[in-house]
mmCIF file of N, CA and C in Angstrom:
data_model
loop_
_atom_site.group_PDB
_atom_site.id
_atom_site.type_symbol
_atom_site.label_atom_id
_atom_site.label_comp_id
_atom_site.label_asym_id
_atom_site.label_seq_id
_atom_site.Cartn_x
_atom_site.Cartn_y
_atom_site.Cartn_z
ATOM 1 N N UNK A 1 18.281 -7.885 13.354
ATOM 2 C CA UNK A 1 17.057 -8.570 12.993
ATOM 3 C C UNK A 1 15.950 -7.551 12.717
ATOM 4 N N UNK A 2 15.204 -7.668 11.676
ATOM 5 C CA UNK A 2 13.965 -6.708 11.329
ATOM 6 C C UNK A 2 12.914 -7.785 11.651
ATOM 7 N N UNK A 3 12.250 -7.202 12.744
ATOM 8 C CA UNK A 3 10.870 -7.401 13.442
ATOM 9 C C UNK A 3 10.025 -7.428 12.417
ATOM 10 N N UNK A 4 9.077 -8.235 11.599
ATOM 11 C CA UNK A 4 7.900 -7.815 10.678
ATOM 12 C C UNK A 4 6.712 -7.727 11.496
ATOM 13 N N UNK A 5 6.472 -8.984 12.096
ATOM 14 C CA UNK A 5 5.649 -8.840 13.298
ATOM 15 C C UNK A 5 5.858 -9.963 14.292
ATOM 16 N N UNK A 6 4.542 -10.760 14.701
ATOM 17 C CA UNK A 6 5.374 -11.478 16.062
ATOM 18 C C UNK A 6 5.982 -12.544 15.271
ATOM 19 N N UNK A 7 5.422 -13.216 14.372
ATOM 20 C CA UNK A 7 5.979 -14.786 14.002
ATOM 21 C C UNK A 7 7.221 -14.608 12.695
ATOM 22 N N UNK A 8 7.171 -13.465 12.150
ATOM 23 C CA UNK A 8 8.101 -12.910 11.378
ATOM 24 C C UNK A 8 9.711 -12.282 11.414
ATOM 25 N N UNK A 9 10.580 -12.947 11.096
ATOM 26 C CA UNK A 9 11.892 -12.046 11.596
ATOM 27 C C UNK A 9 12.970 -12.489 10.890
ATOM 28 N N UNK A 10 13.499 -11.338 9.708
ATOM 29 C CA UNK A 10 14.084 -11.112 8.841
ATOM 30 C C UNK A 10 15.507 -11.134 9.746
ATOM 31 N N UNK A 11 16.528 -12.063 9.347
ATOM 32 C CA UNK A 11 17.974 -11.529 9.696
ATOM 33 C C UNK A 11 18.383 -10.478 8.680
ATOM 34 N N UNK A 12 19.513 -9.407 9.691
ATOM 35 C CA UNK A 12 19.813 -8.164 8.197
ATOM 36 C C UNK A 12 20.758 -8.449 7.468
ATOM 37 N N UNK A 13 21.064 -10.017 7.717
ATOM 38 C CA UNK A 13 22.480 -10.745 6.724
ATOM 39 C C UNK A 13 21.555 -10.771 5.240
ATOM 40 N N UNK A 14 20.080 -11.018 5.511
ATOM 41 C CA UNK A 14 19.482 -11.330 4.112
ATOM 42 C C UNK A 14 19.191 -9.621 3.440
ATOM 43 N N UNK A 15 19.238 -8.950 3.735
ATOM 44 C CA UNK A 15 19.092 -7.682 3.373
ATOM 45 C C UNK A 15 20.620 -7.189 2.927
ATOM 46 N N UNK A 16 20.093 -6.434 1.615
ATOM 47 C CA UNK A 16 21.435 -5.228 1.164
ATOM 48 C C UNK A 16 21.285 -4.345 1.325
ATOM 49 N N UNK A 17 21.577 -3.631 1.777
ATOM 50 C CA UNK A 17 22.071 -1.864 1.615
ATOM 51 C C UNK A 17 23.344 -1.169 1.197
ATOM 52 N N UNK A 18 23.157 -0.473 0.275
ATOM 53 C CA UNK A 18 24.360 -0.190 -0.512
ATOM 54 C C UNK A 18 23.888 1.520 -0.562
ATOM 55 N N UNK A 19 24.907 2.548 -0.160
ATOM 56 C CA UNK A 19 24.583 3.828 -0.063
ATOM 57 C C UNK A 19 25.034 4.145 -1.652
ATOM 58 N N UNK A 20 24.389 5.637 -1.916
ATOM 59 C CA UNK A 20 24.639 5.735 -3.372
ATOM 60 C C UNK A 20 24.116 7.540 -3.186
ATOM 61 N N UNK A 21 24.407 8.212 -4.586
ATOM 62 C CA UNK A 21 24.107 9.124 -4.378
ATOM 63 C C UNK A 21 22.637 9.276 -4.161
ATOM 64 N N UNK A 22 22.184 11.109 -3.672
ATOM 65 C CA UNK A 22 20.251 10.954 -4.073
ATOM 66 C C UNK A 22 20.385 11.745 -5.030
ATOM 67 N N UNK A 23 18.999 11.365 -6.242
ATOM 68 C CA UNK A 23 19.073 12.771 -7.162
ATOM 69 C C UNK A 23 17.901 13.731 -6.150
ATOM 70 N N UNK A 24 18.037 15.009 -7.060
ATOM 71 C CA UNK A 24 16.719 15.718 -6.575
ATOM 72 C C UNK A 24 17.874 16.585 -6.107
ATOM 73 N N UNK A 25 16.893 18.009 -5.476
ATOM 74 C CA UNK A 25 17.313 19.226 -4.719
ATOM 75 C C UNK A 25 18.585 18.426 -3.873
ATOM 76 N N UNK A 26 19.239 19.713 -3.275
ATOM 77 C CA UNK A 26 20.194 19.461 -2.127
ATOM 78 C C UNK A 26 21.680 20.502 -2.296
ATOM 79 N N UNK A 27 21.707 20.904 -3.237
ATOM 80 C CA UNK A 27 22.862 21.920 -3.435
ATOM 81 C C UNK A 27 23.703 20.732 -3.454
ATOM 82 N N UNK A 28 25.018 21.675 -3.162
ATOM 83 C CA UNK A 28 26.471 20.769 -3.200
ATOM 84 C C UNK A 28 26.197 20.039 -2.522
ATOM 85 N N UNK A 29 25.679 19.556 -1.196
ATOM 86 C CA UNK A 29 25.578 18.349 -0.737
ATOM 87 C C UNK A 29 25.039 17.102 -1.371
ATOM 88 N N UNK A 30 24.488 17.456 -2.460
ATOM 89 C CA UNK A 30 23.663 16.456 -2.813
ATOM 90 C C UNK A 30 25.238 15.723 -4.161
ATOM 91 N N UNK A 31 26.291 16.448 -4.208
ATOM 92 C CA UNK A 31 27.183 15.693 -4.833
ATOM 93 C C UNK A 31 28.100 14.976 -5.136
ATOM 94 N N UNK A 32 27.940 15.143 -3.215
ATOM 95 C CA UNK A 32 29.250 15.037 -2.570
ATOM 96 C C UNK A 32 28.957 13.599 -1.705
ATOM 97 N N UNK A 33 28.133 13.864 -1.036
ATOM 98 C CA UNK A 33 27.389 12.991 0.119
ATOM 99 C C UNK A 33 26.207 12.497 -0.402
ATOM 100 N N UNK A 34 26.806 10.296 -0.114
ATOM 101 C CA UNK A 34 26.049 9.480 -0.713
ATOM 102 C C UNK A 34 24.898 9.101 0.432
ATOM 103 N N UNK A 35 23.903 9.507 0.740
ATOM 104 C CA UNK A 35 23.172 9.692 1.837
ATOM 105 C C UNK A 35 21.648 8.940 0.957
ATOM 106 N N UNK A 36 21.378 8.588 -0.373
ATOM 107 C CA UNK A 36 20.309 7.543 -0.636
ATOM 108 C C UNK A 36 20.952 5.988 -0.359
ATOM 109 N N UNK A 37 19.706 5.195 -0.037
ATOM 110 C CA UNK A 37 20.003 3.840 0.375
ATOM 111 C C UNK A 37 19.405 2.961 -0.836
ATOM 112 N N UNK A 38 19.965 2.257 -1.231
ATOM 113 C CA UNK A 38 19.363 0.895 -1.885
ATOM 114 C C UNK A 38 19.023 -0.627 -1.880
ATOM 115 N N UNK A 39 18.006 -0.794 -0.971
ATOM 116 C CA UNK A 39 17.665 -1.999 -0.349
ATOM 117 C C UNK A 39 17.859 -2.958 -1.706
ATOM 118 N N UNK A 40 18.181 -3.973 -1.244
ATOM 119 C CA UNK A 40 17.943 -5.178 -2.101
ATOM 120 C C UNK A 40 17.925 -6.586 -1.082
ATOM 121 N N UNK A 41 16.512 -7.277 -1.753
ATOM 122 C CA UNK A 41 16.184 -7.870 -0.633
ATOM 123 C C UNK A 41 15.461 -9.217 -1.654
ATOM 124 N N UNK A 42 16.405 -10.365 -1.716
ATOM 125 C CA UNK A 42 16.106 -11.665 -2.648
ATOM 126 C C UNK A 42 14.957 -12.492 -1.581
ATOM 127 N N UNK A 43 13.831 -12.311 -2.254
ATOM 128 C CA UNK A 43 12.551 -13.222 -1.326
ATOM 129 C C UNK A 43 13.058 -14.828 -1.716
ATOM 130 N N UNK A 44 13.391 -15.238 -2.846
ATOM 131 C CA UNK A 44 13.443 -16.782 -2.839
ATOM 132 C C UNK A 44 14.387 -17.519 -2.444
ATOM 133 N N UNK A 45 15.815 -16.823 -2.076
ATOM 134 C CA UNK A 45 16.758 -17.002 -1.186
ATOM 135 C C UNK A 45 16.779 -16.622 0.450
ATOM 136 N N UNK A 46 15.645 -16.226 0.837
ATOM 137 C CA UNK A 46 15.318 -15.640 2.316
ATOM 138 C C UNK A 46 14.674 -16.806 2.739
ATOM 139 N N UNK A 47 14.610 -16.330 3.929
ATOM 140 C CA UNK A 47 14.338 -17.339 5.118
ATOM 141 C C UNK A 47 12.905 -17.227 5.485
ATOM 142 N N UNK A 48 12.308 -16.523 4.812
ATOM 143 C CA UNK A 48 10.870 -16.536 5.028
ATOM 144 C C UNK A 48 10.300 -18.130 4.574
ATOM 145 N N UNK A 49 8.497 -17.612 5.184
ATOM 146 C CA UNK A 49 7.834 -19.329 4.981
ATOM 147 C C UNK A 49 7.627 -19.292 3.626
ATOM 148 N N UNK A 50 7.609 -20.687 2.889
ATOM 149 C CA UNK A 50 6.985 -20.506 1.390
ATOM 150 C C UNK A 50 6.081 -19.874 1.475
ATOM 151 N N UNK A 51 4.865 -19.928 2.272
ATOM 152 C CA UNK A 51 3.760 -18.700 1.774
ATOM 153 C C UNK A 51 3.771 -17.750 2.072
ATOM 154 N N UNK A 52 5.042 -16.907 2.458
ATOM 155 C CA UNK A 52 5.168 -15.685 2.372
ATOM 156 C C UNK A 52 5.484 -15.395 1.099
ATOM 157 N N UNK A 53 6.962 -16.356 1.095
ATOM 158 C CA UNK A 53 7.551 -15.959 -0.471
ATOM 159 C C UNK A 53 6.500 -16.083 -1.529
ATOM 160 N N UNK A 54 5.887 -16.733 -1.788
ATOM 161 C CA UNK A 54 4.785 -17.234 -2.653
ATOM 162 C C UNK A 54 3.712 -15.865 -2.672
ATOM 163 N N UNK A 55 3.541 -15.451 -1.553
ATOM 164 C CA UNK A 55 2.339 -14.108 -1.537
ATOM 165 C C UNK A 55 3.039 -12.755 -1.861
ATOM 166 N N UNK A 56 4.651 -12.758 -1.668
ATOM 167 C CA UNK A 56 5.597 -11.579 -2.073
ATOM 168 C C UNK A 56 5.629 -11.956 -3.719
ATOM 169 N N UNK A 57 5.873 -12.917 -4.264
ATOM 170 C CA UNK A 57 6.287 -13.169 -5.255
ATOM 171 C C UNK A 57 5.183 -12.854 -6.611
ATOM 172 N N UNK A 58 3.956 -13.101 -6.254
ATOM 173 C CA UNK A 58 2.294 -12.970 -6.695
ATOM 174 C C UNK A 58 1.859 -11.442 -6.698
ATOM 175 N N UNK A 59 3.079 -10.625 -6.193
ATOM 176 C CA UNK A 59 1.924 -9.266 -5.790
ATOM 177 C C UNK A 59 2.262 -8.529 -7.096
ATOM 178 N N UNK A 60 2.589 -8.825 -7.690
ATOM 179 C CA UNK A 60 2.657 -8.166 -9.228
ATOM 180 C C UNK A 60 3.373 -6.501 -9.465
ATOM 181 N N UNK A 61 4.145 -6.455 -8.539
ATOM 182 C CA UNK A 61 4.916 -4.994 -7.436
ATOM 183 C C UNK A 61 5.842 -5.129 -8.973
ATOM 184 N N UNK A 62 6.413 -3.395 -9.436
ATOM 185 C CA UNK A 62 6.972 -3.364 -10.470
ATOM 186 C C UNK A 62 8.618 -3.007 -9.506
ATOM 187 N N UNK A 63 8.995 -3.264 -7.930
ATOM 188 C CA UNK A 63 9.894 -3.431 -7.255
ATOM 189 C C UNK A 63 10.628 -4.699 -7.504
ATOM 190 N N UNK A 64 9.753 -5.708 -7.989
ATOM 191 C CA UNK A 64 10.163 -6.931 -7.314
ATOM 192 C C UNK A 64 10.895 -7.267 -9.001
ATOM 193 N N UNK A 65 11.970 -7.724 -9.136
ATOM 194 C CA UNK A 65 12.888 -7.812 -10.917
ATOM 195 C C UNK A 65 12.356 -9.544 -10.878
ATOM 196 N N UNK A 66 12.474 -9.947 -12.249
ATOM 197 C CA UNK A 66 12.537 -11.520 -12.934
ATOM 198 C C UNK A 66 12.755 -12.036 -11.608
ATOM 199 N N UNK A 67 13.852 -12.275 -10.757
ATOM 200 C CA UNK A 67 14.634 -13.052 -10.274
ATOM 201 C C UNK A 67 14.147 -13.120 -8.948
ATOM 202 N N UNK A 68 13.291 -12.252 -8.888
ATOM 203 C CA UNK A 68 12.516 -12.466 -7.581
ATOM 204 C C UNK A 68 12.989 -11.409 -6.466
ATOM 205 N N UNK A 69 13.986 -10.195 -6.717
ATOM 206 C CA UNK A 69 14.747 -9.663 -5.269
ATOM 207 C C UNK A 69 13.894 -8.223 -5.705
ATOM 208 N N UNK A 70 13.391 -7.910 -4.580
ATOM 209 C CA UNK A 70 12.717 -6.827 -4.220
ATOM 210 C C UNK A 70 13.517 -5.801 -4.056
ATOM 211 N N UNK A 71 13.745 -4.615 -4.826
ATOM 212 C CA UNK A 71 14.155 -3.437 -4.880
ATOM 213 C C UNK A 71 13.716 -2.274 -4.602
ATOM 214 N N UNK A 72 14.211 -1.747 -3.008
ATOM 215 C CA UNK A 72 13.590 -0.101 -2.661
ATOM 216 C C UNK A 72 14.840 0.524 -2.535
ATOM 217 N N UNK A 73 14.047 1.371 -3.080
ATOM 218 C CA UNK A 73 15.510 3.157 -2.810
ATOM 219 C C UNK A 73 15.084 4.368 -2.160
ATOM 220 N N UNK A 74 15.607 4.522 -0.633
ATOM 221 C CA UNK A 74 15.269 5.809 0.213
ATOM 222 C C UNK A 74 15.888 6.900 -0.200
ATOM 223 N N UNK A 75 15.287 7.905 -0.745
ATOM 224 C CA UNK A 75 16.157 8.754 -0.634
ATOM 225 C C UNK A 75 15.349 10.034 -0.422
ATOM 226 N N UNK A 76 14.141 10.055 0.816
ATOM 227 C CA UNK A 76 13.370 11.423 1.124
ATOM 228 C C UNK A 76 14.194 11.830 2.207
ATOM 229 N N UNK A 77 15.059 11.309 2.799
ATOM 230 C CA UNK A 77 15.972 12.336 3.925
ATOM 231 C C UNK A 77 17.158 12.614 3.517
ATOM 232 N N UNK A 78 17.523 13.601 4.411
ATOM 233 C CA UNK A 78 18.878 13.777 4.013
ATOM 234 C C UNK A 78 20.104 13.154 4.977
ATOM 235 N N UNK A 79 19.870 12.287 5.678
ATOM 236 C CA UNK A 79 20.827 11.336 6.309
ATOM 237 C C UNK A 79 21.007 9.607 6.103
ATOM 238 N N UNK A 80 22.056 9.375 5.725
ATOM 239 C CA UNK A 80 21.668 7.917 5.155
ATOM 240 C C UNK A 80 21.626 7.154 5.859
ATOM 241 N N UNK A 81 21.240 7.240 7.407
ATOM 242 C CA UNK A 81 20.834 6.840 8.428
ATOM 243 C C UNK A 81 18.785 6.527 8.313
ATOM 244 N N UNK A 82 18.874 7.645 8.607
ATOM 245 C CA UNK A 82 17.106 7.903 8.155
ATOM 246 C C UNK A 82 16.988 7.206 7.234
ATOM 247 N N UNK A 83 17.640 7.212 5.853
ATOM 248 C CA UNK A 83 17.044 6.669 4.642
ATOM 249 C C UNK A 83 17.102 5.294 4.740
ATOM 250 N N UNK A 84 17.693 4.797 5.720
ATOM 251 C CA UNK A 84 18.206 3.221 5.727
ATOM 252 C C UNK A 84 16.974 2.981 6.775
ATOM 253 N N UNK A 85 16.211 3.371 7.578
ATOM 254 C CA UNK A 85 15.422 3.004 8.857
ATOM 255 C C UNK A 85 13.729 2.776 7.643
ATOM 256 N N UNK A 86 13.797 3.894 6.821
ATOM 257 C CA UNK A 86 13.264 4.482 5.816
ATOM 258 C C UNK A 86 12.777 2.827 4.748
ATOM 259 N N UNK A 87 13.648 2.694 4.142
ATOM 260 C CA UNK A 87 13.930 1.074 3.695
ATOM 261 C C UNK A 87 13.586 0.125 4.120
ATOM 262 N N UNK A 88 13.730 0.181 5.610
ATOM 263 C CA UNK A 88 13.430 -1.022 5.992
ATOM 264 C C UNK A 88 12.310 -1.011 6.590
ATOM 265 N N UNK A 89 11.844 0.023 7.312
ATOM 266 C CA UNK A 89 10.107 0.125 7.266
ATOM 267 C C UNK A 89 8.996 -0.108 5.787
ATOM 268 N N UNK A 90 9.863 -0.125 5.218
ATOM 269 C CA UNK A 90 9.115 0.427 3.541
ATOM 270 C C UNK A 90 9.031 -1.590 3.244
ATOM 271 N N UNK A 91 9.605 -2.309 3.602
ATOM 272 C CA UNK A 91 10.281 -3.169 3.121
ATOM 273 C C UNK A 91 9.323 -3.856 3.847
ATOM 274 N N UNK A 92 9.202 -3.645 5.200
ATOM 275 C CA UNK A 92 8.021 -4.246 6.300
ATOM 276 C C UNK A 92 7.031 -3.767 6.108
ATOM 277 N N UNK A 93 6.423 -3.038 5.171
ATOM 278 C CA UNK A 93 4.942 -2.443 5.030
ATOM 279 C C UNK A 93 4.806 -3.292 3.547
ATOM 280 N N UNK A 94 5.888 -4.044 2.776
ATOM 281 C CA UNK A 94 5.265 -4.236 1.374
ATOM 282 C C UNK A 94 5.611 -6.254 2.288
ATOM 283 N N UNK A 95 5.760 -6.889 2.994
ATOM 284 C CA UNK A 95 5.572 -8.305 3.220
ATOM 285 C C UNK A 95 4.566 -7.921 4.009
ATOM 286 N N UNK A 96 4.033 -7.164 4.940
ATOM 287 C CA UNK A 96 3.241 -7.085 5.633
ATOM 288 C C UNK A 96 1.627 -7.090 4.353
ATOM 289 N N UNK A 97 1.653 -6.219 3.749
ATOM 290 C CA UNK A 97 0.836 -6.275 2.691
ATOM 291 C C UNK A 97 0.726 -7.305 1.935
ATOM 292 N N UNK A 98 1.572 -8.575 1.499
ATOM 293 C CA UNK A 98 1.413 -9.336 0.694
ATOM 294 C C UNK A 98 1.106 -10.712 2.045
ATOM 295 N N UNK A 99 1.115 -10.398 2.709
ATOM 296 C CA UNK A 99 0.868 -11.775 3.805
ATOM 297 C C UNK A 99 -0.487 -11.852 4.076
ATOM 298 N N UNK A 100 -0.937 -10.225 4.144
ATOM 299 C CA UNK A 100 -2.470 -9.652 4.760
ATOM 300 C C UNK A 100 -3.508 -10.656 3.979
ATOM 301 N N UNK A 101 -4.190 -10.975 4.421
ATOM 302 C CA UNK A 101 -5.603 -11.760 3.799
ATOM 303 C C UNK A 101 -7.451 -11.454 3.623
ATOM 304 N N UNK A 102 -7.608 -11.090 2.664
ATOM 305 C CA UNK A 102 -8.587 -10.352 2.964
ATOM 306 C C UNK A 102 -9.740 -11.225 2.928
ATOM 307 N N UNK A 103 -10.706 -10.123 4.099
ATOM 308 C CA UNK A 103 -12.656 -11.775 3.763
ATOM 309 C C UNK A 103 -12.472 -11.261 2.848
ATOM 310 N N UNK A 104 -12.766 -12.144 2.394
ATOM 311 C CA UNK A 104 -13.923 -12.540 1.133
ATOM 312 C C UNK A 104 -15.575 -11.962 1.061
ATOM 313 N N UNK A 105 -16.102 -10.792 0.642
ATOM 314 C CA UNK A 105 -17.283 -10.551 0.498
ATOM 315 C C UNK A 105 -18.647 -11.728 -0.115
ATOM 316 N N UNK A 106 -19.577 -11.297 0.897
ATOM 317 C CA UNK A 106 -20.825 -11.942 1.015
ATOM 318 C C UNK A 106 -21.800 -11.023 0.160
ATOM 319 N N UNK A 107 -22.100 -11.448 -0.751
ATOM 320 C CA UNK A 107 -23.284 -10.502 -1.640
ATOM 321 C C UNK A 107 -24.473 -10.690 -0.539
ATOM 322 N N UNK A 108 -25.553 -9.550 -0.130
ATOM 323 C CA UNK A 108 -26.341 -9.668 0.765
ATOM 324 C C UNK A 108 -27.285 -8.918 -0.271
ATOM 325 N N UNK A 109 -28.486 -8.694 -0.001
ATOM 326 C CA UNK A 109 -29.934 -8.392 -0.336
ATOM 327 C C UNK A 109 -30.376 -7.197 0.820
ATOM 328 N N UNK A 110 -30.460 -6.069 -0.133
ATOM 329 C CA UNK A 110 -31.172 -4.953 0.888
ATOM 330 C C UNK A 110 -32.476 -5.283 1.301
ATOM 331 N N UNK A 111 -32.588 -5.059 2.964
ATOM 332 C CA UNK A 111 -33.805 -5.235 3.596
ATOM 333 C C UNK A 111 -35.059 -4.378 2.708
ATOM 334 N N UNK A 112 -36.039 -4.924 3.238
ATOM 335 C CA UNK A 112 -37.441 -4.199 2.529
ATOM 336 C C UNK A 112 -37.779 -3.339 3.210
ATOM 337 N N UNK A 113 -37.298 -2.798 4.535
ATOM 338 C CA UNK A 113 -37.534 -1.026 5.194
ATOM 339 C C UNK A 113 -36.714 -0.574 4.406
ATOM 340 N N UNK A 114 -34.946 -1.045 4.160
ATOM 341 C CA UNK A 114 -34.877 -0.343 3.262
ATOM 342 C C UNK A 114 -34.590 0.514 2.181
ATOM 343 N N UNK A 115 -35.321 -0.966 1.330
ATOM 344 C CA UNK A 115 -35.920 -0.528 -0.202
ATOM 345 C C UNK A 115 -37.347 0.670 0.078
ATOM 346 N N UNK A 116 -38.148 0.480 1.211
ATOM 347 C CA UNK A 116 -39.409 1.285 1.158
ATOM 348 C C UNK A 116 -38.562 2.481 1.850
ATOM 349 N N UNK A 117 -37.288 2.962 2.325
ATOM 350 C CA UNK A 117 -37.169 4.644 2.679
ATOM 351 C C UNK A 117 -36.307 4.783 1.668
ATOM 352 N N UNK A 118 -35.780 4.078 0.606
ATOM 353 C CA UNK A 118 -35.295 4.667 -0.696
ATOM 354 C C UNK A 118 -36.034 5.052 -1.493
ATOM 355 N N UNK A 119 -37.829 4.331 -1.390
ATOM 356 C CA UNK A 119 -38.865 4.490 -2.656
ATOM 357 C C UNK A 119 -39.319 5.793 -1.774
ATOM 358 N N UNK A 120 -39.597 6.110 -0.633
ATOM 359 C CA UNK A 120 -39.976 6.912 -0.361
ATOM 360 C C UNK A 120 -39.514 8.047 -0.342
ATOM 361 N N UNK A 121 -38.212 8.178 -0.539
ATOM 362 C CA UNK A 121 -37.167 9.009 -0.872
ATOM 363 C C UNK A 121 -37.303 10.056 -2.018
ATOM 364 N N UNK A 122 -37.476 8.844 -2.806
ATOM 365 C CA UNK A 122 -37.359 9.334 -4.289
ATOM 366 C C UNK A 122 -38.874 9.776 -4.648
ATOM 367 N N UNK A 123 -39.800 9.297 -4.058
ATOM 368 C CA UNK A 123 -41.324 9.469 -3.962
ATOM 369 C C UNK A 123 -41.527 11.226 -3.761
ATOM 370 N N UNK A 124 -40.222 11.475 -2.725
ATOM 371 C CA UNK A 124 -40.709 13.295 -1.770
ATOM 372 C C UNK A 124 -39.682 14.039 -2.454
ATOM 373 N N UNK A 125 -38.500 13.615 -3.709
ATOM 374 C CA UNK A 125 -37.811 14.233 -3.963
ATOM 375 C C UNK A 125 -38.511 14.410 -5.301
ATOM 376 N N UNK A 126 -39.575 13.206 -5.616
ATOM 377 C CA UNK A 126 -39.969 14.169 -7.165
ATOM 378 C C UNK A 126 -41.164 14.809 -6.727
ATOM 379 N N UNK A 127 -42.055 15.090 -5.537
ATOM 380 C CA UNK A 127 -42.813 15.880 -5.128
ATOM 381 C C UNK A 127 -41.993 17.366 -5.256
ATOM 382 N N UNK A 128 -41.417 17.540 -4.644
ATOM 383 C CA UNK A 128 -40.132 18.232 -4.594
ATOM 384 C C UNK A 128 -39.556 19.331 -5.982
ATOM 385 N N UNK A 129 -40.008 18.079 -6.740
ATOM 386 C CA UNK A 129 -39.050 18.681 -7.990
ATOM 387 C C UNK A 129 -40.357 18.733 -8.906
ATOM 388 N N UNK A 130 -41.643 18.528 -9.068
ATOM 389 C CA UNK A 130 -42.754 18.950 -9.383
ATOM 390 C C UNK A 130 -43.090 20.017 -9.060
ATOM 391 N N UNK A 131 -43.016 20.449 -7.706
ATOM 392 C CA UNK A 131 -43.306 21.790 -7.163
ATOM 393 C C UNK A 131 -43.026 23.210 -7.932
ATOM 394 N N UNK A 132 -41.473 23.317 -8.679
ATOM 395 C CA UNK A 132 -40.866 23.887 -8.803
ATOM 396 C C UNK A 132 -41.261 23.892 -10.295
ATOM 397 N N UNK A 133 -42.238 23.406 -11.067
ATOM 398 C CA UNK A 133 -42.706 23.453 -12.353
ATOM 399 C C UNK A 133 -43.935 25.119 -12.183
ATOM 400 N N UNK A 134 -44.254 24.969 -13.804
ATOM 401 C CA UNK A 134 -44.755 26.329 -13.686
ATOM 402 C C UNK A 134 -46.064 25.917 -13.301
ATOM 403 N N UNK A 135 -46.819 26.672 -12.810
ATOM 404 C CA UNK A 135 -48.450 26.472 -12.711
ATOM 405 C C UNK A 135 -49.203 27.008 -13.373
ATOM 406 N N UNK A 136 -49.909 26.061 -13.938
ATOM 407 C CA UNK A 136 -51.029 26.631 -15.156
ATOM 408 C C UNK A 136 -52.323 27.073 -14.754
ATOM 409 N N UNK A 137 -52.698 27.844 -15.110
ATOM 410 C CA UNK A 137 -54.052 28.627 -14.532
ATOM 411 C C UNK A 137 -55.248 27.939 -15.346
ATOM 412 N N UNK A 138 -55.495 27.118 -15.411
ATOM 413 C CA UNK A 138 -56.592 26.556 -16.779
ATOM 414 C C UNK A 138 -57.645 26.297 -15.956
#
């Protein structure tokens, strides 16, 4: 079972992992030994709530194919152990993100202290920058 959080909990029957090679560095090991992971993980066939699926499905993620199954591939370690723990944290940070709800911002009005230590601001910074003009002897 993958824990998402308390009310959340993925069985790993709904999850794929399929090992495969990694590209990138690694010498001969990297040709031999299939040590990248490839999650595949169908949100509209899962057991999640509709408004999860519905908030996974909306996030406009270039992971997620037509059909709705969310696609990650570990392959920053070199054990396909790691890369699989790797996946499935990765996997719980992108429902965790699409569940999250954000306030909603309140347009507010800057107080009038202050608007008067911004005018005054700008009041001692062009004193400031007057100073530094030439002085005429007339």
């Amino acid at each position: 079972m993958l824990r998402v959080n308390a009310s959340i909990v993925i069985p790993l029957s709904e999850i794929e992992c399929n090992a495969m090679r990694a590209q990138g560095a690694g010498g001969q090991n990297v040709n031999k030994v299939s040590s990248a992971i490839h999650l595949r993980f169908d949100i509209p066939n899962s057991s999640l709530s509709e408004f999860c699926k519905a908030r996974l499905l909306a996030l406009g993620d270039n992971r997620i194919t037509n059909e709705g199954v969310l696609v990650i591939k570990a392959q920053r370690f070199r054990t396909q152990e790691q890369n699989r723990e790797d996946a499935l944290a990765r996997l719980q940070e992108v429902i965790l993100d699409a569940i999250k709800i954000e306030k909603m911002r309140r347009a507010t009005k800057p107080t009038f202290s202050s608007k008067q230590r911004r005018m005054d601001a700008k009041t001692q910074r062009g004193s400031i920058k007057s100073a530094r003009q030439k002085v005429s002897f007339d």
